[in-house]
Coordinates of C-alpha atoms and ligand atoms in Angstrom, one line a residue:
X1 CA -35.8 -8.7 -9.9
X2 CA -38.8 -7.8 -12.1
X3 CA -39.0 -4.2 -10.2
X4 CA -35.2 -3.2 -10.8
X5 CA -33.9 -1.0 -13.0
X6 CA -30.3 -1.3 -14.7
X7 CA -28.0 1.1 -13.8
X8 CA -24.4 -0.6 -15.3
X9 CA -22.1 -3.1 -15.8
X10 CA -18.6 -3.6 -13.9
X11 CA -15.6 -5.5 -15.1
X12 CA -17.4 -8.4 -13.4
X13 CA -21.1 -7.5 -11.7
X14 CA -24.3 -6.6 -13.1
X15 CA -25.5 -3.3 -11.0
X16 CA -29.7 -3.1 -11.0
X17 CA -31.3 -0.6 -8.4
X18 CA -34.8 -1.9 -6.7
X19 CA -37.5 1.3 -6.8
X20 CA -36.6 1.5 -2.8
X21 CA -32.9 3.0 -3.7
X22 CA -31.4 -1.3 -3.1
X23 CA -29.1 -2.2 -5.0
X24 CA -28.7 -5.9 -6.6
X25 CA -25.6 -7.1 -7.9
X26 CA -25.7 -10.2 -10.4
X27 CA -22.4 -11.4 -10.3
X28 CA -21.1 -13.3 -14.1
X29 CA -18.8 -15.6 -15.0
X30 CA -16.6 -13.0 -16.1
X31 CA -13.2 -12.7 -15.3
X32 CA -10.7 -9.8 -15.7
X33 CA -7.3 -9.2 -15.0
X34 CA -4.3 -6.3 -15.8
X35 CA -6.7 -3.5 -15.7
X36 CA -9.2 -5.6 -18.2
X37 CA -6.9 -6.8 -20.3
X38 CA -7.0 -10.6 -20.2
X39 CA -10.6 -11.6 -20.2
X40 CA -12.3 -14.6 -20.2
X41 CA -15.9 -16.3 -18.8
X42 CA -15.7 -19.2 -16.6
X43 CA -18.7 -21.3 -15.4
X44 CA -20.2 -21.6 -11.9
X45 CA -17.6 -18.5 -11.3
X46 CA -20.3 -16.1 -10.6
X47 CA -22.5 -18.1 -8.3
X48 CA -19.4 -19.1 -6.0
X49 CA -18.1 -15.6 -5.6
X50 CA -21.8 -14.2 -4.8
X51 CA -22.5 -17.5 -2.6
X52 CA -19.2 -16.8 -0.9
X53 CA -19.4 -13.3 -0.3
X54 CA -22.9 -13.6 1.2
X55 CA -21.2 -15.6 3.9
X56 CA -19.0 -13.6 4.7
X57 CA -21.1 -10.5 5.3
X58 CA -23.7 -12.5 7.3
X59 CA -20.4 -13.5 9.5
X60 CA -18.8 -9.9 9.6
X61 CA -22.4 -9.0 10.5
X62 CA -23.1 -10.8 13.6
X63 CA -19.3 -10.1 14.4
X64 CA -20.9 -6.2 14.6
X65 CA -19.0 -5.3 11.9
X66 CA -21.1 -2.8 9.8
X67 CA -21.3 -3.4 5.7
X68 CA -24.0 -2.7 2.9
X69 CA -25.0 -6.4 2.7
X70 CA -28.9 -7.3 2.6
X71 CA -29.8 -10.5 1.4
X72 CA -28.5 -13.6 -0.6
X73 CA -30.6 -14.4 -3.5
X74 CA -29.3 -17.6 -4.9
X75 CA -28.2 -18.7 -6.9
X76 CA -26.1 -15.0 -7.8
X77 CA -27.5 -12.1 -6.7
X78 CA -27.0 -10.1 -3.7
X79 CA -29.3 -7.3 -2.1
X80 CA -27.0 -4.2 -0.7
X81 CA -28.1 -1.0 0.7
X82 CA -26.7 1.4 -1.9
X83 CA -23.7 3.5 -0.5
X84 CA -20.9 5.9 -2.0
X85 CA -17.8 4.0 -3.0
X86 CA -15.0 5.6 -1.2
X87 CA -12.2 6.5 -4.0
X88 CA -9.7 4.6 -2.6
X89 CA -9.8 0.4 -2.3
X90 CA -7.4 -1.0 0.6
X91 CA -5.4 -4.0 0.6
X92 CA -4.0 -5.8 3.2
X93 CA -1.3 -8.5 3.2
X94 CA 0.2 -11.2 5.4
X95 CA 2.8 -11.9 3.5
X96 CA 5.7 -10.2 1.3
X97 CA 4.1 -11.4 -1.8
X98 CA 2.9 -10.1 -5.4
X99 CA 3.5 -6.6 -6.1
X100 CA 4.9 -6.0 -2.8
X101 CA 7.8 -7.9 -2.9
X102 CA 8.7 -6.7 -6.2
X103 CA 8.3 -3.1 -4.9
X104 CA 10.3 -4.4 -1.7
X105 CA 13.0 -6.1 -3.4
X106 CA 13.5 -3.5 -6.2
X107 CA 13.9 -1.1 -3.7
X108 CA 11.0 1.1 -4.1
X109 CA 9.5 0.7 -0.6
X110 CA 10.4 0.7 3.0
X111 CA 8.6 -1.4 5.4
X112 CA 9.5 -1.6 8.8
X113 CA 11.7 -4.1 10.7
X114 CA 9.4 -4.7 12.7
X115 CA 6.6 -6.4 10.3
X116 CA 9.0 -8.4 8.4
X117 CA 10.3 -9.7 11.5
X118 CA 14.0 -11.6 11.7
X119 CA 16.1 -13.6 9.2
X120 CA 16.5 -13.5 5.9
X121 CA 13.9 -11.4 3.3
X122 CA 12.6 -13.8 0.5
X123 CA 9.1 -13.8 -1.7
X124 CA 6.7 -15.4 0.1
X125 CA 7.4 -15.0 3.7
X126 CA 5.0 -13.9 6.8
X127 CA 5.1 -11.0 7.9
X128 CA 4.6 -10.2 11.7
X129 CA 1.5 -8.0 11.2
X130 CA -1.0 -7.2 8.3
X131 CA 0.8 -4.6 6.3
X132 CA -2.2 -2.4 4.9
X133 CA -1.9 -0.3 1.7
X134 CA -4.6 2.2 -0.1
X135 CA -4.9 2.2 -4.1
X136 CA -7.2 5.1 -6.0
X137 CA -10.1 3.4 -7.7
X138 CA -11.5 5.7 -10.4
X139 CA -8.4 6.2 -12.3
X140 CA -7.5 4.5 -15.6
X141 CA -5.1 2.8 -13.5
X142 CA -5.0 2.2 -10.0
X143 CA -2.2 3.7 -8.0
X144 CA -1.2 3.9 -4.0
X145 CA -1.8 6.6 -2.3
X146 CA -0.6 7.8 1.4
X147 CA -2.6 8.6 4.4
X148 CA -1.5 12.3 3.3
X149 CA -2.8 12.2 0.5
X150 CA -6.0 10.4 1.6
X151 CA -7.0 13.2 3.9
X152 CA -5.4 16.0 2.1
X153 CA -8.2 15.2 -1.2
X154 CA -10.9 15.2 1.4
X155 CA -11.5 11.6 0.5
X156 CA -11.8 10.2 4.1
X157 CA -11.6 12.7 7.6
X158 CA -8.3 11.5 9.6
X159 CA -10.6 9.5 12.3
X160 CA -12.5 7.7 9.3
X161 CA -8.9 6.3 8.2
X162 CA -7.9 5.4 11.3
X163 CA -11.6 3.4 11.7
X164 CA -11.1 2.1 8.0
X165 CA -8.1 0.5 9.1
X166 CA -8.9 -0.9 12.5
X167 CA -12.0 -2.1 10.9
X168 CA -9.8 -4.0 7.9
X169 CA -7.6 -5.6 10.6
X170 CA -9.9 -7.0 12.6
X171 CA -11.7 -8.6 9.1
X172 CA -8.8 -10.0 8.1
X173 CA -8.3 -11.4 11.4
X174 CA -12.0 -13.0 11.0
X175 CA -11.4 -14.6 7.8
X176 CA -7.7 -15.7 8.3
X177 CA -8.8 -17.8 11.2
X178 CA -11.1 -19.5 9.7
X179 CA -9.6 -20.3 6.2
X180 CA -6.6 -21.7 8.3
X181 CA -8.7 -24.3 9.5
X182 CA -10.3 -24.8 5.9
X183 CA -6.5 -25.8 4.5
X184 CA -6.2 -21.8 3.0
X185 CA -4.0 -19.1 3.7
X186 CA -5.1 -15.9 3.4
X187 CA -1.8 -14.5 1.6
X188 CA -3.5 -10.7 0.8
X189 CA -6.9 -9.3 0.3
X190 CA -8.6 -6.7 -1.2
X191 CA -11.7 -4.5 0.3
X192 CA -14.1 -1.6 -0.3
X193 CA -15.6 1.0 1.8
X194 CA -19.0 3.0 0.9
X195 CA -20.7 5.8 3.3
X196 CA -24.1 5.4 4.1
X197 CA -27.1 7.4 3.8
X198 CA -26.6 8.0 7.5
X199 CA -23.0 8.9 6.4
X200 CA -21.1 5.9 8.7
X201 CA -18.9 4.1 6.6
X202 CA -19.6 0.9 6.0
X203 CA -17.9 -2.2 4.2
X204 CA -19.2 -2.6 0.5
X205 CA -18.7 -4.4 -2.7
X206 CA -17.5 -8.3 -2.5
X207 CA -15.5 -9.9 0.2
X208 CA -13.6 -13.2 0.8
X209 CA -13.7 -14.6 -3.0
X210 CA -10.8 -15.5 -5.3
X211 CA -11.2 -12.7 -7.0
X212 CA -10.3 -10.2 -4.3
X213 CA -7.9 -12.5 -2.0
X214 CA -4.8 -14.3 -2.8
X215 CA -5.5 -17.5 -1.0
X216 CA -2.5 -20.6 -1.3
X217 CA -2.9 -24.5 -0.3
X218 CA -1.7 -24.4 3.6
X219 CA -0.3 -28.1 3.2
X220 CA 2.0 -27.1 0.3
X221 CA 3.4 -23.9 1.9
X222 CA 3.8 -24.9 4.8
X223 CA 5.1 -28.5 3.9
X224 CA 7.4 -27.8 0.8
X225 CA 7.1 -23.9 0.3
X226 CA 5.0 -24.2 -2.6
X227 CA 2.7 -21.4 -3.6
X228 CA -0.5 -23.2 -5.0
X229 CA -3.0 -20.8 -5.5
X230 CA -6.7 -21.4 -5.0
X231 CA -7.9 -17.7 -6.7
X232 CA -7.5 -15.3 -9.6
X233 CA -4.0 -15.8 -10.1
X234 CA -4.9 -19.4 -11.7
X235 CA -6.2 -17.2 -14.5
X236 CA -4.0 -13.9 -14.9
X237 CA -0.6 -16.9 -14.6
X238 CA -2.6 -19.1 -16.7
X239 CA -1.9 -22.2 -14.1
X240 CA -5.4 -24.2 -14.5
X241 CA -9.1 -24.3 -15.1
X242 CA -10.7 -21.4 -12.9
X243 CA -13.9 -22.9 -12.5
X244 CA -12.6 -26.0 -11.1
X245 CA -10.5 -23.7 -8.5
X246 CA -13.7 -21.8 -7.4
X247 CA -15.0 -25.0 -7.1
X248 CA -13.0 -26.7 -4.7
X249 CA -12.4 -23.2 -2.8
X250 CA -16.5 -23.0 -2.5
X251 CA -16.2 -26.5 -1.0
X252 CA -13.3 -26.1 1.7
X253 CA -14.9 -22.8 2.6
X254 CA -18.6 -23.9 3.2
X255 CA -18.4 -27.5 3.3
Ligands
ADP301 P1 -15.6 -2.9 -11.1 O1 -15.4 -3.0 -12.6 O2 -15.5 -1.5 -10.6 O3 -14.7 -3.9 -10.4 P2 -17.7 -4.7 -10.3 O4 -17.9 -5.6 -11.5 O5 -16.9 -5.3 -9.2 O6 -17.1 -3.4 -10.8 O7 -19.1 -4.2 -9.8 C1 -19.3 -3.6 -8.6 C2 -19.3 -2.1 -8.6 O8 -20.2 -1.6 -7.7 C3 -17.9 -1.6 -8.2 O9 -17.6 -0.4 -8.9 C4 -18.2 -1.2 -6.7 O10 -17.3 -0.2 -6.3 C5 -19.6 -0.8 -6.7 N1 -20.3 -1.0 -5.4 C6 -20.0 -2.0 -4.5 N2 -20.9 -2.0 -3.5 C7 -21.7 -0.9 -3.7 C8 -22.8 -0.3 -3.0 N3 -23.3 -0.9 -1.9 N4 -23.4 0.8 -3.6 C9 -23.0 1.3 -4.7 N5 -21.9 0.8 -5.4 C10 -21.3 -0.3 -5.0
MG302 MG1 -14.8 -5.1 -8.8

């Protein structure tokens, strides 16, 4: 660490840069939500997001998936190659949830028969595939965007889209089947994209923690449809101590 140099901070990493172009990211207790409005510091909150998201990447990684990830260095820091941030964040989600259903419900939005599958439409449910959406990430605040406008700003080539979402799919895929075994459901989850030197894209940033999925107790959803969440939402609902969530998420996920 001695070697790095500070470059900034983000809502809730540290970003140094090792003489070699690495980057490390020391990830705080901080916690952010509504664009940066609420904020708060929670203990441990750090360590289990950078502890988590280290395992991921090693397991995306000897699935062949490509991403920036280096090295874990406990107890919260993690070595990345440094890559450029795509502008646009994707999320995907397995169920009409959040933002989605209120966009769904009021109206706003048309998703196909076909992913929300038969019977009656209510906040909460599956749907029949991932539904994958793309947001801007260096505006004030984030908005979606359409493929259209996605290729049309020259922000990803048509093919690199079409890779970006195959690639997301087949992550979520990963970690769904295994959180479902760890008592979690992966209800919706967030990624980044950054192109390499070599200029393939790669995934980048954090993956897999609270603070970028929505992840609920399987027992209570599936037993009395009730949404208990084991992520940020503890904290921008104010439902509970966030540390003590992280906690026992850290635990189901790696034992
Ligand atoms: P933010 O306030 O943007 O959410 P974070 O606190 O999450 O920031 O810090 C991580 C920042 O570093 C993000 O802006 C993210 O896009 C960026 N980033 C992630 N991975 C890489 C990488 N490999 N190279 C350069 N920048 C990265
Ligand atoms: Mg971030």
């Amino acid at each position: 660490m001695n070697e790095a140099k500070f470059i900034r901070s983000g809502k809730a990493k540290e970003i140094y840069q090792r003489p070699n172009g690495d980057i490390i990211f020391v990830f705080t207790d901080r916690v952010t939500a509504f664009d940066g409005l609420k904020k708060a510091e929670y203990q441990h909150k750090g360590a289990i997001c950078c502890k988590l998201s280290c395992f991921w990447f090693e397991k995306l990684q000897a699935e062949g998936i490509p991403t920036h990830y280096k090295e874990y260095l406990p107890p919260n820091m993690l070595v990345a190659e440094e890559v450029s941030i795509l502008p646009v964040e994707v999320i995907a989600r397995n169920y009409l949830y959040g933002s989605l259903w209120k966009r769904y419900n009021a109206g706003e939005l048309v998703i196909e028969d076909e992913v929300l599958g038969p019977g009656e439409r209510s906040a909460g449910m599956p749907l029949t595939r991932s539904f994958l959406e793309f947001t801007t990430k260096f505006e004030r605040i984030d908005r979606p965007v359409t493929d259209d406008e996605i290729i049309g700003s020259g922000w990803m080539a048509e093919g690199e889209l079409a890779h970006v979402k195959e690639e997301t799919i087949r992550i979520g895929a990963i970690l769904r089947s295994y959180l479902i075994q760890r008592g979690i459901i992966l209800a919706d989850f967030k990624l980044e994209y950054g192109r390499s030197r070599r200029g393939d894209i790669v995934l980048a940033d954090e993956v897999g923690t609270p603070d970028v999925c929505r992840f609920w107790d399987k027992d209570a959803y599936e037993q009395e449809l009730n949404f208990i969440s084991l992520d940020k939402d503890v904290f921008r609902q104010g439902k509970g101590d966030l540390s003590e969530v992280y906690r026992e998420v850290c635990t189901r996920i790696l034992g």
